[in-house]
Short mmCIF file of C-alpha atoms and ligand atoms in Angstrom, two decimals:
data_model
loop_
_atom_site.label_atom_id
_atom_site.label_comp_id
_atom_site.label_asym_id
_atom_site.label_seq_id
_atom_site.Cartn_x
_atom_site.Cartn_y
_atom_site.Cartn_z
CA MET C 1 33.79 5.59 42.39
CA ASN C 2 37.01 7.78 42.10
CA LEU C 3 36.90 11.42 40.34
CA LYS C 4 38.29 9.90 37.05
CA LYS C 5 35.51 7.47 36.85
CA LEU C 6 32.96 9.90 37.74
CA VAL C 7 33.75 12.28 35.02
CA ALA C 8 34.13 9.49 32.83
CA ALA C 9 30.63 8.33 33.40
CA VAL C 10 28.99 11.73 33.51
CA GLY C 11 30.77 12.33 30.08
CA CYS C 12 29.06 8.99 28.61
CA ALA C 13 26.11 10.22 30.18
CA SER C 14 25.86 13.50 28.57
CA ILE C 15 27.10 11.83 25.27
CA ALA C 16 24.08 9.28 25.54
CA LEU C 17 21.39 12.74 26.25
CA ILE C 18 22.99 14.72 23.12
CA ALA C 19 22.30 11.52 20.82
CA ALA C 20 19.11 11.01 22.49
CA GLN C 21 18.21 14.67 22.07
CA ASN C 22 19.39 14.41 18.15
CA VAL C 23 17.32 11.85 17.48
CA GLN C 24 14.19 13.60 19.30
CA ALA C 25 15.41 16.60 17.32
CA ALA C 26 15.35 14.75 14.04
CA GLY C 27 12.12 13.11 14.82
CA LYS C 28 10.12 10.79 12.98
CA VAL C 29 8.23 9.82 10.01
CA GLU C 30 5.18 7.78 9.69
CA VAL C 31 4.71 6.56 5.91
CA LEU C 32 1.80 4.77 4.43
CA HIS C 33 2.62 2.69 1.54
CA TRP C 34 2.15 -0.46 -0.67
CA TRP C 35 5.53 -1.61 -1.24
CA THR C 36 5.32 -5.26 0.32
CA SER C 37 6.72 -7.41 -2.34
CA GLY C 38 10.13 -8.73 -2.25
CA GLY C 39 11.51 -6.22 -4.79
CA GLU C 40 9.83 -3.42 -3.66
CA ALA C 41 10.61 -3.73 0.28
CA LYS C 42 14.30 -3.90 -0.77
CA ALA C 43 13.87 -0.57 -2.80
CA LEU C 44 12.09 1.12 0.32
CA ASN C 45 14.71 0.26 2.48
CA VAL C 46 17.11 2.67 0.52
CA LEU C 47 14.92 5.24 1.60
CA LYS C 48 14.44 4.06 5.12
CA ASP C 49 18.31 3.57 5.58
CA ASP C 50 18.95 6.99 4.12
CA LEU C 51 16.70 8.56 6.85
CA GLN C 52 17.80 6.33 9.78
CA LYS C 53 21.51 7.62 8.86
CA LYS C 54 19.83 10.93 9.49
CA GLY C 55 18.97 10.08 12.69
CA ILE C 56 15.19 9.96 11.86
CA THR C 57 13.15 7.28 12.87
CA TRP C 58 10.99 5.47 10.38
CA GLU C 59 7.58 4.27 11.58
CA ASP C 60 6.37 1.91 8.77
CA MET C 61 2.46 1.68 7.56
CA PRO C 62 2.55 -1.06 4.81
CA VAL C 63 -0.90 -1.84 3.31
CA ALA C 64 -0.28 -4.63 0.68
CA GLY C 65 -2.05 -4.64 -2.78
CA GLY C 66 -0.61 -3.40 -5.79
CA GLY C 67 -2.11 -0.36 -7.70
CA GLY C 68 -2.74 1.16 -4.09
CA GLU C 69 -6.54 0.87 -3.76
CA ALA C 70 -6.33 -0.89 -0.24
CA ALA C 71 -4.00 1.57 0.91
CA MET C 72 -6.07 4.49 -0.22
CA THR C 73 -8.99 2.84 1.80
CA VAL C 74 -6.91 2.92 4.85
CA LEU C 75 -5.32 6.44 4.42
CA ARG C 76 -8.92 7.80 4.19
CA ALA C 77 -9.81 6.36 7.43
CA ARG C 78 -6.69 7.71 9.15
CA VAL C 79 -7.18 11.32 7.82
CA ALA C 80 -10.99 10.89 8.79
CA SER C 81 -10.13 10.00 12.10
CA GLY C 82 -7.83 13.41 12.24
CA ASN C 83 -4.46 11.15 12.61
CA PRO C 84 -3.16 11.35 9.21
CA PRO C 85 0.57 9.93 8.46
CA THR C 86 3.75 12.14 7.97
CA ALA C 87 3.39 11.08 4.00
CA ALA C 88 1.67 8.44 2.08
CA GLN C 89 2.55 7.00 -1.33
CA MET C 90 -0.04 8.00 -4.21
CA LEU C 91 -0.40 8.28 -7.82
CA GLY C 92 -1.55 10.75 -9.97
CA PHE C 93 -5.22 11.86 -9.63
CA ASP C 94 -5.38 10.73 -6.24
CA ILE C 95 -3.02 13.32 -5.21
CA GLN C 96 -4.92 16.09 -6.61
CA ASP C 97 -8.15 14.81 -5.02
CA TRP C 98 -6.18 15.05 -1.58
CA GLY C 99 -4.80 18.51 -2.40
CA ALA C 100 -8.66 19.90 -2.87
CA GLN C 101 -9.34 18.35 0.89
CA GLY C 102 -6.99 20.99 2.43
CA VAL C 103 -5.31 18.22 4.48
CA VAL C 104 -1.92 18.20 2.93
CA ALA C 105 1.35 20.34 3.60
CA ASN C 106 3.12 22.80 1.16
CA LEU C 107 6.34 21.56 0.43
CA ASN C 108 6.88 25.00 -1.41
CA ASP C 109 9.96 26.05 0.73
CA VAL C 110 11.91 22.72 0.24
CA ALA C 111 11.12 22.90 -3.67
CA LYS C 112 12.58 26.40 -4.11
CA GLU C 113 15.76 25.62 -1.92
CA GLU C 114 16.11 22.53 -4.01
CA ASN C 115 15.14 23.61 -7.03
CA TRP C 116 12.58 21.09 -7.95
CA ASP C 117 10.61 23.52 -10.58
CA ASN C 118 13.71 22.86 -12.99
CA VAL C 119 14.62 19.44 -12.59
CA ILE C 120 11.45 17.44 -12.59
CA PRO C 121 9.55 16.91 -15.84
CA ALA C 122 6.51 18.91 -16.34
CA ALA C 123 4.02 15.73 -16.84
CA ILE C 124 4.94 14.95 -13.11
CA GLN C 125 4.61 18.26 -11.73
CA ARG C 126 1.33 18.37 -12.99
CA PHE C 127 0.63 16.03 -10.47
CA SER C 128 2.89 16.74 -7.70
CA LYS C 129 1.25 20.28 -7.36
CA TYR C 130 -1.91 21.54 -6.38
CA ASP C 131 -3.18 25.15 -6.50
CA GLY C 132 0.44 26.21 -7.76
CA LYS C 133 1.65 24.76 -4.23
CA TRP C 134 3.93 21.36 -4.04
CA ILE C 135 2.16 19.05 -1.88
CA ALA C 136 4.09 15.90 -2.89
CA ALA C 137 7.63 14.55 -3.72
CA PRO C 138 7.93 12.44 -6.76
CA VAL C 139 10.28 9.37 -6.04
CA ASN C 140 10.47 7.75 -9.53
CA VAL C 141 8.70 7.25 -13.00
CA HIS C 142 7.17 3.65 -13.81
CA SER C 143 5.74 2.72 -17.04
CA THR C 144 2.92 -0.05 -17.69
CA ASN C 145 3.84 -0.89 -21.45
CA TRP C 146 6.34 -3.69 -20.64
CA VAL C 147 6.87 -7.26 -21.04
CA TRP C 148 9.13 -9.36 -19.25
CA ALA C 149 10.03 -12.76 -20.46
CA ASN C 150 12.00 -15.83 -19.53
CA LYS C 151 15.09 -15.99 -21.59
CA LYS C 152 15.96 -19.50 -21.39
CA ILE C 153 12.43 -20.19 -22.96
CA PHE C 154 12.78 -17.84 -25.56
CA ASP C 155 16.21 -19.07 -26.16
CA GLU C 156 14.72 -22.92 -26.55
CA LEU C 157 11.74 -21.86 -28.88
CA GLY C 158 13.97 -19.48 -31.07
CA LEU C 159 11.59 -16.61 -29.90
CA THR C 160 13.07 -12.86 -30.37
CA PRO C 161 11.02 -10.28 -28.70
CA PRO C 162 7.90 -9.47 -30.91
CA THR C 163 7.08 -6.20 -32.55
CA ASP C 164 3.54 -6.26 -32.91
CA PHE C 165 0.46 -7.69 -31.81
CA ASP C 166 0.33 -10.71 -34.20
CA GLY C 167 3.82 -11.48 -33.55
CA MET C 168 2.95 -11.44 -29.84
CA VAL C 169 0.22 -14.11 -30.40
CA LYS C 170 2.63 -16.20 -32.41
CA ALA C 171 4.93 -16.46 -29.68
CA LEU C 172 2.31 -17.20 -26.77
CA ASP C 173 1.17 -19.96 -29.40
CA LYS C 174 4.81 -21.32 -29.18
CA ILE C 175 4.95 -21.12 -25.39
CA LYS C 176 2.05 -23.06 -25.02
CA ALA C 177 2.85 -25.75 -27.59
CA ALA C 178 5.92 -26.44 -25.30
CA GLY C 179 3.77 -27.05 -22.28
CA TYR C 180 4.63 -23.70 -20.46
CA VAL C 181 2.31 -21.21 -19.62
CA PRO C 182 2.48 -18.63 -22.11
CA LEU C 183 1.08 -15.47 -19.93
CA ALA C 184 1.62 -15.14 -16.26
CA HIS C 185 -1.36 -12.92 -14.65
CA GLY C 186 -2.93 -12.30 -12.03
CA GLY C 187 -6.86 -11.74 -12.09
CA GLN C 188 -7.15 -8.65 -10.06
CA ALA C 189 -8.82 -5.53 -11.48
CA TRP C 190 -5.69 -3.30 -11.65
CA GLN C 191 -3.50 -5.72 -13.47
CA ASP C 192 -6.37 -6.26 -15.92
CA ALA C 193 -6.39 -2.95 -16.40
CA THR C 194 -2.44 -2.58 -17.01
CA LEU C 195 -2.93 -5.29 -19.85
CA PHE C 196 -5.60 -3.11 -21.08
CA ASP C 197 -3.14 0.06 -21.19
CA SER C 198 -1.15 -1.65 -23.34
CA VAL C 199 -3.67 -2.90 -25.89
CA VAL C 200 -5.13 0.18 -26.26
CA MET C 201 -2.14 1.92 -27.03
CA THR C 202 -0.78 -0.80 -29.64
CA THR C 203 -4.70 -1.19 -31.32
CA GLY C 204 -5.25 2.55 -31.45
CA GLY C 205 -1.58 4.31 -31.04
CA PRO C 206 -1.03 7.40 -28.67
CA GLU C 207 -3.76 9.67 -30.56
CA PHE C 208 -6.32 7.34 -29.55
CA TYR C 209 -5.06 6.20 -26.45
CA GLN C 210 -5.29 10.21 -25.60
CA LYS C 211 -8.76 10.61 -26.85
CA ALA C 212 -10.36 7.60 -25.26
CA LEU C 213 -8.33 7.12 -22.06
CA ILE C 214 -7.42 10.67 -21.07
CA ASP C 215 -9.98 12.97 -23.05
CA LEU C 216 -12.63 10.53 -22.27
CA ASP C 217 -14.10 10.88 -25.70
CA GLN C 218 -17.17 9.20 -26.06
CA ASP C 219 -16.68 8.44 -29.97
CA ALA C 220 -13.53 7.10 -29.07
CA LEU C 221 -14.84 5.03 -26.38
CA LYS C 222 -17.67 3.47 -28.75
CA SER C 223 -15.20 2.86 -31.89
CA ASP C 224 -14.40 -0.17 -33.92
CA THR C 225 -11.09 0.63 -32.23
CA MET C 226 -11.96 -0.06 -28.66
CA LYS C 227 -14.16 -3.19 -30.00
CA GLN C 228 -11.12 -4.64 -31.38
CA VAL C 229 -9.10 -3.78 -28.03
CA PHE C 230 -11.51 -6.19 -26.21
CA GLU C 231 -11.26 -8.89 -28.77
CA ARG C 232 -7.37 -8.70 -28.10
CA MET C 233 -8.14 -8.87 -24.43
CA ARG C 234 -10.24 -11.90 -25.05
CA ILE C 235 -7.19 -13.25 -27.13
CA LEU C 236 -4.63 -12.35 -23.97
CA ARG C 237 -6.86 -13.92 -21.57
CA SER C 238 -6.56 -17.63 -23.46
CA TYR C 239 -3.04 -17.55 -22.85
CA VAL C 240 -3.41 -17.42 -18.84
CA ASP C 241 -3.52 -20.35 -16.84
CA ASP C 242 -6.43 -21.58 -14.88
CA ASN C 243 -5.06 -20.50 -11.33
CA PHE C 244 -4.89 -16.78 -11.95
CA SER C 245 -7.70 -15.61 -10.25
CA GLY C 246 -6.79 -13.43 -7.44
CA ARG C 247 -3.19 -13.88 -7.99
CA ASP C 248 -0.57 -11.16 -6.70
CA TRP C 249 1.40 -9.64 -9.27
CA ASN C 250 4.68 -10.67 -7.89
CA LEU C 251 3.53 -14.22 -7.91
CA ALA C 252 2.77 -14.21 -11.53
CA SER C 253 6.37 -12.47 -11.91
CA ALA C 254 7.80 -15.45 -9.94
CA MET C 255 6.48 -18.09 -12.32
CA VAL C 256 8.27 -16.39 -15.25
CA ILE C 257 11.25 -16.04 -12.85
CA ASP C 258 11.08 -19.68 -12.13
CA GLY C 259 10.90 -20.89 -15.62
CA LYS C 260 7.15 -21.97 -15.69
CA ALA C 261 5.62 -19.17 -17.53
CA GLY C 262 7.13 -17.35 -20.63
CA MET C 263 6.02 -13.62 -20.21
CA GLN C 264 4.24 -11.56 -17.88
CA ILE C 265 2.90 -8.03 -19.14
CA MET C 266 3.30 -5.51 -15.98
CA GLY C 267 4.84 -2.38 -15.40
CA ASP C 268 8.75 -2.22 -14.77
CA TRP C 269 8.41 -2.86 -10.88
CA ALA C 270 8.40 -6.32 -11.79
CA LYS C 271 12.15 -5.77 -12.83
CA GLY C 272 12.78 -5.41 -9.04
CA GLU C 273 11.41 -9.03 -8.65
CA PHE C 274 13.79 -10.17 -11.05
CA LEU C 275 16.59 -8.61 -9.72
CA ASN C 276 15.47 -9.33 -6.33
CA ALA C 277 15.83 -13.18 -7.19
CA GLY C 278 19.20 -12.80 -8.52
CA LYS C 279 18.11 -12.54 -12.00
CA LYS C 280 20.25 -10.35 -14.69
CA PRO C 281 18.58 -8.73 -17.88
CA ASN C 282 19.50 -10.40 -20.96
CA GLU C 283 21.06 -13.39 -19.51
CA ASP C 284 18.13 -14.35 -17.38
CA PHE C 285 15.14 -12.21 -18.43
CA LEU C 286 14.15 -9.84 -21.33
CA CYS C 287 12.42 -6.47 -21.11
CA PHE C 288 10.69 -5.33 -23.98
CA ARG C 289 7.71 -2.80 -24.80
CA PHE C 290 4.63 -4.17 -25.14
CA PRO C 291 4.67 -5.35 -29.21
CA GLY C 292 3.77 -2.10 -31.03
CA THR C 293 3.95 0.44 -28.36
CA GLN C 294 7.73 1.18 -29.01
CA GLY C 295 8.09 4.62 -28.84
CA THR C 296 5.48 5.19 -26.49
CA VAL C 297 5.37 5.42 -22.74
CA THR C 298 2.14 4.89 -20.34
CA PHE C 299 3.83 6.17 -17.21
CA ASN C 300 2.87 6.37 -13.75
CA SER C 301 4.87 8.11 -11.02
CA ASP C 302 4.95 6.99 -7.04
CA GLN C 303 4.77 10.11 -4.98
CA PHE C 304 5.06 10.68 -1.29
CA VAL C 305 2.31 13.30 -0.45
CA MET C 306 3.05 15.01 2.66
CA PHE C 307 0.15 15.44 5.28
CA LYS C 308 -0.25 18.65 7.36
CA VAL C 309 1.39 17.54 10.93
CA GLY C 310 2.37 19.30 14.00
CA ASP C 311 5.84 20.88 14.46
CA ASP C 312 7.20 18.23 16.22
CA ARG C 313 6.92 16.22 13.36
CA ALA C 314 7.58 19.01 10.65
CA GLU C 315 11.33 18.92 10.65
CA ALA C 316 11.57 15.49 9.90
CA GLN C 317 9.04 15.39 7.20
CA LYS C 318 10.82 18.23 5.43
CA GLU C 319 14.03 15.76 5.59
CA LEU C 320 12.06 13.13 4.13
CA ALA C 321 10.84 15.40 1.09
CA LYS C 322 14.88 16.50 0.55
CA ALA C 323 15.96 12.88 0.72
CA ILE C 324 13.26 11.42 -1.58
CA LEU C 325 14.68 14.29 -4.35
CA SER C 326 18.40 13.93 -3.77
CA PRO C 327 20.23 13.12 -7.05
CA THR C 328 22.23 10.18 -5.47
CA PHE C 329 18.82 8.65 -3.49
CA GLN C 330 17.04 8.80 -6.76
CA SER C 331 19.54 6.83 -8.65
CA ALA C 332 20.38 4.21 -5.72
CA PHE C 333 16.32 3.66 -5.39
CA ASN C 334 15.32 3.70 -8.77
CA VAL C 335 18.17 1.10 -9.69
CA VAL C 336 16.52 -1.44 -7.17
CA LYS C 337 12.83 -0.76 -7.76
CA GLY C 338 12.79 -1.14 -11.59
CA SER C 339 11.63 2.51 -12.48
CA VAL C 340 13.70 5.49 -13.64
CA PRO C 341 14.30 8.94 -11.60
CA ALA C 342 11.70 11.42 -11.68
CA ARG C 343 14.60 13.97 -11.81
CA THR C 344 15.64 14.55 -15.55
CA ASP C 345 19.41 15.54 -14.38
CA VAL C 346 20.44 11.99 -13.08
CA SER C 347 22.86 9.85 -14.64
CA ASP C 348 21.86 6.36 -16.22
CA ALA C 349 25.47 4.72 -15.31
CA ALA C 350 24.25 2.96 -12.34
CA PHE C 351 21.25 1.44 -14.08
CA ASP C 352 21.07 -1.80 -15.91
CA ALA C 353 20.09 -2.41 -19.42
CA CYS C 354 16.55 -2.40 -18.77
CA GLY C 355 16.82 0.90 -16.83
CA LYS C 356 18.64 2.51 -19.56
CA LYS C 357 16.22 1.71 -21.87
CA GLY C 358 13.64 2.88 -19.54
CA MET C 359 15.39 6.18 -19.03
CA ALA C 360 15.95 6.59 -23.32
CA ASP C 361 12.49 5.84 -23.87
CA LEU C 362 10.93 7.91 -21.22
CA LYS C 363 13.29 10.96 -23.00
CA GLU C 364 12.16 9.92 -26.35
CA ALA C 365 8.52 9.80 -25.51
CA ALA C 366 8.58 13.01 -23.75
CA ASP C 367 10.19 14.81 -26.72
CA LYS C 368 7.68 13.33 -29.36
CA GLY C 369 4.75 14.08 -27.06
CA THR C 370 3.92 10.35 -26.81
CA LEU C 371 4.73 10.27 -22.95
CA LEU C 372 0.88 9.60 -21.68
CA GLY C 373 -0.37 8.89 -18.23
CA SER C 374 -0.99 5.25 -17.42
CA MET C 375 -4.93 4.58 -16.85
CA ALA C 376 -4.35 1.64 -14.85
CA HIS C 377 -2.14 3.41 -12.25
CA GLY C 378 -4.22 6.51 -11.99
CA HIS C 379 -2.50 9.12 -14.34
CA ALA C 380 -5.01 9.07 -16.99
CA ALA C 381 -8.29 10.07 -15.30
CA PRO C 382 -9.67 10.60 -11.93
CA ALA C 383 -10.23 7.61 -9.59
CA ALA C 384 -14.07 7.72 -10.18
CA VAL C 385 -13.58 7.08 -14.05
CA LYS C 386 -10.59 4.83 -13.44
CA ASN C 387 -12.79 2.61 -11.41
CA ALA C 388 -15.62 2.62 -13.74
CA MET C 389 -13.31 1.26 -16.33
CA TYR C 390 -11.81 -1.28 -14.01
CA ASP C 391 -15.45 -2.73 -13.34
CA VAL C 392 -16.01 -3.08 -17.37
CA ILE C 393 -12.48 -4.53 -17.92
CA THR C 394 -12.62 -6.81 -15.28
CA ALA C 395 -16.17 -7.95 -15.78
CA HIS C 396 -15.32 -8.40 -19.56
CA PHE C 397 -11.95 -10.23 -18.75
CA ASN C 398 -13.61 -12.83 -16.60
CA SER C 399 -16.66 -13.49 -18.61
CA ASP C 400 -18.07 -14.29 -22.04
CA MET C 401 -18.73 -10.83 -22.43
CA SER C 402 -18.94 -9.94 -26.21
CA ALA C 403 -16.77 -7.06 -27.29
CA GLU C 404 -19.54 -4.96 -28.52
CA GLU C 405 -21.33 -5.30 -25.28
CA ALA C 406 -17.94 -4.27 -23.47
CA VAL C 407 -17.66 -1.10 -25.40
CA LYS C 408 -21.38 -0.18 -24.84
CA GLN C 409 -20.67 -0.88 -21.05
CA LEU C 410 -17.61 1.24 -20.93
CA ALA C 411 -18.84 4.26 -22.84
CA GLY C 412 -21.74 4.32 -20.47
CA ALA C 413 -19.79 3.63 -17.39
CA VAL C 414 -17.20 6.63 -18.20
CA ALA C 415 -19.98 8.79 -19.08
CA GLY C 416 -21.77 7.95 -15.58
CA ALA C 417 -18.68 8.44 -13.51
CA GLN C 418 -17.82 11.86 -14.80
C1 GAL Z 501 1.86 0.53 -8.77
C2 GAL Z 501 3.18 1.38 -8.46
C3 GAL Z 501 4.35 0.68 -8.06
C4 GAL Z 501 4.28 -0.62 -7.76
C5 GAL Z 501 2.77 -1.37 -8.33
C6 GAL Z 501 2.79 -2.56 -7.74
O1 GAL Z 501 0.93 1.45 -8.73
O2 GAL Z 501 3.36 2.59 -8.82
O3 GAL Z 501 5.23 0.98 -7.33
O4 GAL Z 501 4.52 -0.81 -6.28
O5 GAL Z 501 2.03 -0.61 -7.94
O6 GAL Z 501 2.59 -2.80 -6.23
#
């Protein structure tokens, strides 16, 4: 090799070495999450790409199952064996439970540098902080009181979005008479509970929702209003198809997308599936608040809880936390995911009609005091209470249990779980 070639070869080698060192310096993040549907995976790619551009390697740890029950089981096993991931997707009260275990990182430095205290709403911070310390980075705000409808079916039958529960029933009847599945639903506990969020809100209004599902007031839980909630759950049950049992939520979304079913009652992550299938709001599908819940928002916020990791991983973890809260990322990610930004200072310009509505509704509800945590998605009560409620809601939905009996069981189960 002549001298020129040798110098060039050494140059290349050292550039490669420096590049490798940079990658190593930037490190890797291992992230546990349950975003495995088409729309969810697409949204998560926005975060993966963002980090990869910063030279951080993404080690994926997906655990399928909406609502995150299965993911939490895997997480417990990982932490118990002394090998926590860098970060784990988590909801509401679960974050607080992990905070109490003393295994999570303190993000106060990043939070201070990036001014999180002033750009994240108090309703979200209440879950992101434990004992005054930031332990989680909120990536979005979802809400559960939405209906996703097939526009072609609505147009064909001359339907417009109903505005109260009776109107909903009339619309479901029309869709049924025309030979479509009226309600696309997946029979899984968290999906039944997602319906329940909306039915409680439309039946009792925000004060009742607060009393029954957040304050866990026994009188509210045993009330005639709650009896009516279960009667209405029974009515909704009569509009699902025979194969609903165990169906994943995204397959229920696909029924609406494909024109087999008229509507799905689901959080706005469903929009991610419609978009992923190339569908457009107000052209192919409609989004509207569950009839009778306009002006209220039952929210949940996906957050990434950061675990205590060794020094070799701390820098990359910090970068992950920073990336999640960056305003450009919050817009780019939530446009795809179906949620709205967790930061209050992000423009709605890049969002479609449903996203713009979601952002405006969130603001309105926050101002009016009608922004309430979703029970189904861990933002109303701790996991033990939530699971006790799930059991009764699902047992009632899947049997001929009377509304009286369901009310009795619900009140008893909640008291027993506290
Ligand atoms: C929710 C979560 C959403 C969505 C959904 C279905 O609990 O907040 O981001 O992923 O589960 O998987």
